[in-house]
Amino acid sequence: PDAGLELDMRVTARRDSLRHGRAEATLRGVWFHAASAILEQTRGLDRQNALGHLLSGSLYKMRLTRAELEHAAADHVVISYHVDLRDFAVTSPTSVYLPRVPFAGVDGNVLKRENDDLPVHLDTRQARRLVIDLAAPGCTAAADTTHLAGAGGRFTASLTPHPEGGVTLEYNLHRQSKLLMGEDKAAY
């Protein structure tokens, strides 16, 4: 059954202080179970590190540290993080460049298997949303939207400028667990 977003995360940061962002993440499904095990089995710095590493491999160039449990329920947990976006947002004196795709959806080695006869098994459902509110007084931006769909999934990214300077980025990824063979594998 569809249990909602497995990752629903909101990040707030300022352009002049990208290393001091804050995030709040709601984890469900596989990530909820992993976070629950970490919360049950660890304490102190070990807990903070394990909760930070839990999401780091799935988010492009974001460093998550100082994890703290905010809320625990029967089917989800809410965890707050300190977020370093210095490698995520590329800055110059006059511009900020933000990636269109912040998620690492599949292991890069799958591309090396393009010509073999074996199927690619995407073993887990992915339903993720990431919202980034970036305050950047004095900066301007144009609204932008990206939409990709195919091979059992869809991805959208939108950029909404703030009148006072800055942007809100919203990224959504939805993909079902799937076994890809033949033409479906080539398309993926």
mmCIF file of C-alpha atoms in Angstrom:
data_model
loop_
_atom_site.group_PDB
_atom_site.id
_atom_site.type_symbol
_atom_site.label_atom_id
_atom_site.label_comp_id
_atom_site.label_asym_id
_atom_site.label_seq_id
_atom_site.Cartn_x
_atom_site.Cartn_y
_atom_site.Cartn_z
ATOM 1 C CA PRO A 1 0.000 0.000 0.000
ATOM 2 C CA ASP A 2 1.029 3.573 -0.633
ATOM 3 C CA ALA A 3 2.199 4.883 2.740
ATOM 4 C CA GLY A 4 2.900 8.404 1.500
ATOM 5 C CA LEU A 5 6.301 9.970 1.036
ATOM 6 C CA GLU A 6 9.166 7.904 2.404
ATOM 7 C CA LEU A 7 11.241 11.091 2.616
ATOM 8 C CA ASP A 8 9.681 14.515 3.065
ATOM 9 C CA MET A 9 12.386 17.057 3.860
ATOM 10 C CA ARG A 10 12.472 20.853 4.130
ATOM 11 C CA VAL A 11 15.776 22.735 4.210
ATOM 12 C CA THR A 12 16.174 26.407 5.076
ATOM 13 C CA ALA A 13 19.424 28.250 4.414
ATOM 14 C CA ARG A 14 20.878 31.633 3.533
ATOM 15 C CA ARG A 15 23.146 32.314 0.569
ATOM 16 C CA ASP A 16 25.683 34.049 2.814
ATOM 17 C CA SER A 17 25.769 31.102 5.249
ATOM 18 C CA LEU A 18 25.349 27.868 3.252
ATOM 19 C CA ARG A 19 27.199 25.816 5.856
ATOM 20 C CA HIS A 20 24.595 26.595 8.530
ATOM 21 C CA GLY A 21 21.364 25.342 6.983
ATOM 22 C CA ARG A 22 18.668 23.572 8.957
ATOM 23 C CA ALA A 23 16.452 20.708 7.847
ATOM 24 C CA GLU A 24 13.515 18.746 9.127
ATOM 25 C CA ALA A 25 12.909 15.322 7.589
ATOM 26 C CA THR A 26 9.924 13.031 7.981
ATOM 27 C CA LEU A 27 10.943 9.414 7.328
ATOM 28 C CA ARG A 28 8.565 6.563 6.496
ATOM 29 C CA GLY A 29 8.866 3.056 5.070
ATOM 30 C CA VAL A 30 12.369 1.603 4.831
ATOM 31 C CA TRP A 31 13.970 4.775 6.203
ATOM 32 C CA PHE A 32 11.558 4.813 9.154
ATOM 33 C CA HIS A 33 12.559 1.255 10.058
ATOM 34 C CA ALA A 34 16.271 2.046 9.722
ATOM 35 C CA ALA A 35 15.909 5.216 11.821
ATOM 36 C CA SER A 36 13.913 3.308 14.457
ATOM 37 C CA ALA A 37 16.700 0.724 14.737
ATOM 38 C CA ILE A 38 19.306 3.490 15.074
ATOM 39 C CA LEU A 39 17.252 5.249 17.744
ATOM 40 C CA GLU A 40 16.805 2.009 19.679
ATOM 41 C CA GLN A 41 20.392 0.766 19.463
ATOM 42 C CA THR A 42 22.561 3.885 19.693
ATOM 43 C CA ARG A 43 23.093 6.962 21.858
ATOM 44 C CA GLY A 44 24.949 10.267 21.720
ATOM 45 C CA LEU A 45 27.398 10.947 18.916
ATOM 46 C CA ASP A 46 26.998 7.442 17.434
ATOM 47 C CA ARG A 47 23.262 8.135 17.034
ATOM 48 C CA GLN A 48 23.841 11.551 15.448
ATOM 49 C CA ASN A 49 26.371 10.129 12.987
ATOM 50 C CA ALA A 50 24.225 7.135 12.039
ATOM 51 C CA LEU A 51 21.119 9.281 11.470
ATOM 52 C CA GLY A 52 23.185 11.719 9.381
ATOM 53 C CA HIS A 53 24.606 8.930 7.225
ATOM 54 C CA LEU A 54 21.160 7.404 6.768
ATOM 55 C CA LEU A 55 20.164 10.055 4.196
ATOM 56 C CA SER A 56 23.535 11.348 3.001
ATOM 57 C CA GLY A 57 23.980 8.743 0.266
ATOM 58 C CA SER A 58 20.585 9.608 -1.205
ATOM 59 C CA LEU A 59 21.031 13.382 -1.435
ATOM 60 C CA TYR A 60 23.451 15.017 -3.857
ATOM 61 C CA LYS A 61 26.329 16.790 -2.080
ATOM 62 C CA MET A 62 24.456 17.667 1.109
ATOM 63 C CA ARG A 63 26.185 17.020 4.425
ATOM 64 C CA LEU A 64 23.761 16.216 7.230
ATOM 65 C CA THR A 65 25.060 16.413 10.801
ATOM 66 C CA ARG A 66 23.801 17.008 14.364
ATOM 67 C CA ALA A 67 20.695 14.855 13.911
ATOM 68 C CA GLU A 68 18.066 15.109 16.642
ATOM 69 C CA LEU A 69 14.801 13.232 17.048
ATOM 70 C CA GLU A 70 11.903 15.695 17.012
ATOM 71 C CA HIS A 71 8.954 13.290 16.978
ATOM 72 C CA ALA A 72 8.345 9.533 16.795
ATOM 73 C CA ALA A 73 5.067 7.858 15.805
ATOM 74 C CA ALA A 74 3.982 4.340 14.888
ATOM 75 C CA ASP A 75 4.694 4.831 11.169
ATOM 76 C CA HIS A 76 7.136 7.757 10.890
ATOM 77 C CA VAL A 77 9.834 9.764 12.638
ATOM 78 C CA VAL A 78 10.716 13.441 12.315
ATOM 79 C CA ILE A 79 14.410 14.263 12.579
ATOM 80 C CA SER A 80 16.081 17.674 12.470
ATOM 81 C CA TYR A 81 19.510 18.153 10.925
ATOM 82 C CA HIS A 82 22.214 20.733 10.506
ATOM 83 C CA VAL A 83 22.821 20.931 6.728
ATOM 84 C CA ASP A 84 25.928 22.066 4.886
ATOM 85 C CA LEU A 85 25.003 23.131 1.327
ATOM 86 C CA ARG A 86 28.387 24.546 0.272
ATOM 87 C CA ASP A 87 28.995 21.709 -2.199
ATOM 88 C CA PHE A 88 25.333 21.525 -3.284
ATOM 89 C CA ALA A 89 24.943 25.195 -4.232
ATOM 90 C CA VAL A 90 27.768 26.494 -6.406
ATOM 91 C CA THR A 91 28.240 30.201 -5.762
ATOM 92 C CA SER A 92 30.114 33.056 -7.366
ATOM 93 C CA PRO A 93 30.082 36.722 -6.355
ATOM 94 C CA THR A 94 27.114 37.347 -8.668
ATOM 95 C CA SER A 95 25.315 33.990 -9.024
ATOM 96 C CA VAL A 96 24.088 30.862 -7.299
ATOM 97 C CA TYR A 97 23.793 27.621 -9.274
ATOM 98 C CA LEU A 98 21.508 24.905 -7.903
ATOM 99 C CA PRO A 99 21.206 21.363 -9.289
ATOM 100 C CA ARG A 100 18.018 20.271 -11.051
ATOM 101 C CA VAL A 101 18.227 16.773 -9.536
ATOM 102 C CA PRO A 102 19.219 16.419 -5.849
ATOM 103 C CA PHE A 103 18.512 12.691 -5.468
ATOM 104 C CA ALA A 104 20.832 9.758 -6.050
ATOM 105 C CA GLY A 105 18.203 7.316 -7.316
ATOM 106 C CA VAL A 106 20.207 4.286 -8.330
ATOM 107 C CA ASP A 107 23.768 3.015 -8.114
ATOM 108 C CA GLY A 108 25.882 4.400 -10.987
ATOM 109 C CA ASN A 109 27.176 0.897 -11.763
ATOM 110 C CA VAL A 110 23.813 0.011 -13.303
ATOM 111 C CA LEU A 111 24.874 1.933 -16.437
ATOM 112 C CA LYS A 112 27.781 -0.482 -16.917
ATOM 113 C CA ARG A 113 25.192 -3.247 -17.338
ATOM 114 C CA GLU A 114 23.503 -1.672 -20.342
ATOM 115 C CA ASN A 115 24.455 -4.459 -22.769
ATOM 116 C CA ASP A 116 24.142 -7.581 -20.596
ATOM 117 C CA ASP A 117 21.102 -9.890 -20.713
ATOM 118 C CA LEU A 118 20.220 -9.705 -17.020
ATOM 119 C CA PRO A 119 17.375 -7.526 -15.717
ATOM 120 C CA VAL A 120 17.846 -4.505 -13.466
ATOM 121 C CA HIS A 121 15.946 -4.856 -10.202
ATOM 122 C CA LEU A 122 14.892 -1.596 -8.573
ATOM 123 C CA ASP A 123 14.046 -3.177 -5.261
ATOM 124 C CA THR A 124 12.427 -0.339 -3.345
ATOM 125 C CA ARG A 125 9.683 2.145 -4.045
ATOM 126 C CA GLN A 126 10.901 5.724 -3.972
ATOM 127 C CA ALA A 127 8.565 8.556 -3.027
ATOM 128 C CA ARG A 128 10.607 11.569 -2.054
ATOM 129 C CA ARG A 129 10.084 15.294 -1.728
ATOM 130 C CA LEU A 130 12.766 17.847 -0.921
ATOM 131 C CA VAL A 131 11.954 21.539 -0.464
ATOM 132 C CA ILE A 132 14.762 24.070 -0.125
ATOM 133 C CA ASP A 133 14.072 27.642 0.970
ATOM 134 C CA LEU A 134 17.167 29.656 0.130
ATOM 135 C CA ALA A 135 17.180 33.277 1.303
ATOM 136 C CA ALA A 136 19.341 35.432 -0.932
ATOM 137 C CA PRO A 137 18.571 39.126 -0.415
ATOM 138 C CA GLY A 138 19.318 41.181 -3.499
ATOM 139 C CA CYS A 139 19.282 38.175 -5.857
ATOM 140 C CA THR A 140 16.749 37.631 -8.597
ATOM 141 C CA ALA A 141 15.663 34.406 -10.317
ATOM 142 C CA ALA A 142 13.250 33.305 -13.015
ATOM 143 C CA ALA A 143 10.605 30.678 -12.299
ATOM 144 C CA ASP A 144 11.512 27.302 -13.808
ATOM 145 C CA THR A 145 10.042 23.794 -13.945
ATOM 146 C CA THR A 146 11.472 20.438 -15.047
ATOM 147 C CA HIS A 147 9.348 17.329 -15.533
ATOM 148 C CA LEU A 148 10.672 13.894 -16.501
ATOM 149 C CA ALA A 149 8.597 10.719 -16.751
ATOM 150 C CA GLY A 150 9.123 7.180 -18.004
ATOM 151 C CA ALA A 151 10.166 3.634 -17.048
ATOM 152 C CA GLY A 152 7.730 3.508 -14.141
ATOM 153 C CA GLY A 153 8.659 6.801 -12.509
ATOM 154 C CA ARG A 154 8.430 10.553 -12.628
ATOM 155 C CA PHE A 155 10.509 13.461 -11.410
ATOM 156 C CA THR A 156 9.608 17.136 -11.109
ATOM 157 C CA ALA A 157 11.648 20.131 -10.028
ATOM 158 C CA SER A 158 10.362 23.667 -9.676
ATOM 159 C CA LEU A 159 11.980 26.954 -8.744
ATOM 160 C CA THR A 160 9.829 29.763 -7.347
ATOM 161 C CA PRO A 161 11.516 33.144 -6.789
ATOM 162 C CA HIS A 162 10.797 35.209 -3.658
ATOM 163 C CA PRO A 163 10.021 38.909 -4.181
ATOM 164 C CA GLU A 164 12.492 39.872 -1.423
ATOM 165 C CA GLY A 165 15.310 37.769 -2.943
ATOM 166 C CA GLY A 166 15.863 34.067 -2.783
ATOM 167 C CA VAL A 167 14.055 30.996 -4.055
ATOM 168 C CA THR A 168 12.030 27.982 -3.050
ATOM 169 C CA LEU A 169 13.028 24.786 -4.820
ATOM 170 C CA GLU A 170 10.751 21.767 -4.720
ATOM 171 C CA TYR A 171 11.920 18.379 -5.955
ATOM 172 C CA ASN A 172 9.637 15.310 -6.214
ATOM 173 C CA LEU A 173 10.638 11.777 -7.185
ATOM 174 C CA HIS A 174 8.186 8.872 -7.487
ATOM 175 C CA ARG A 175 9.262 5.457 -8.721
ATOM 176 C CA GLN A 176 7.787 2.029 -8.122
ATOM 177 C CA SER A 177 9.732 -1.103 -7.272
ATOM 178 C CA LYS A 178 10.374 -2.694 -10.635
ATOM 179 C CA LEU A 179 12.128 -5.388 -12.614
ATOM 180 C CA LEU A 180 13.384 -3.866 -15.888
ATOM 181 C CA MET A 181 14.112 -6.123 -18.844
ATOM 182 C CA GLY A 182 14.562 -5.695 -22.583
ATOM 183 C CA GLU A 183 13.338 -2.361 -23.940
ATOM 184 C CA ASP A 184 12.342 -1.167 -20.456
ATOM 185 C CA LYS A 185 15.918 -1.691 -19.283
ATOM 186 C CA ALA A 186 17.327 0.175 -22.289
ATOM 187 C CA ALA A 187 14.911 3.067 -21.709
ATOM 188 C CA TYR A 188 15.899 3.266 -18.047
#
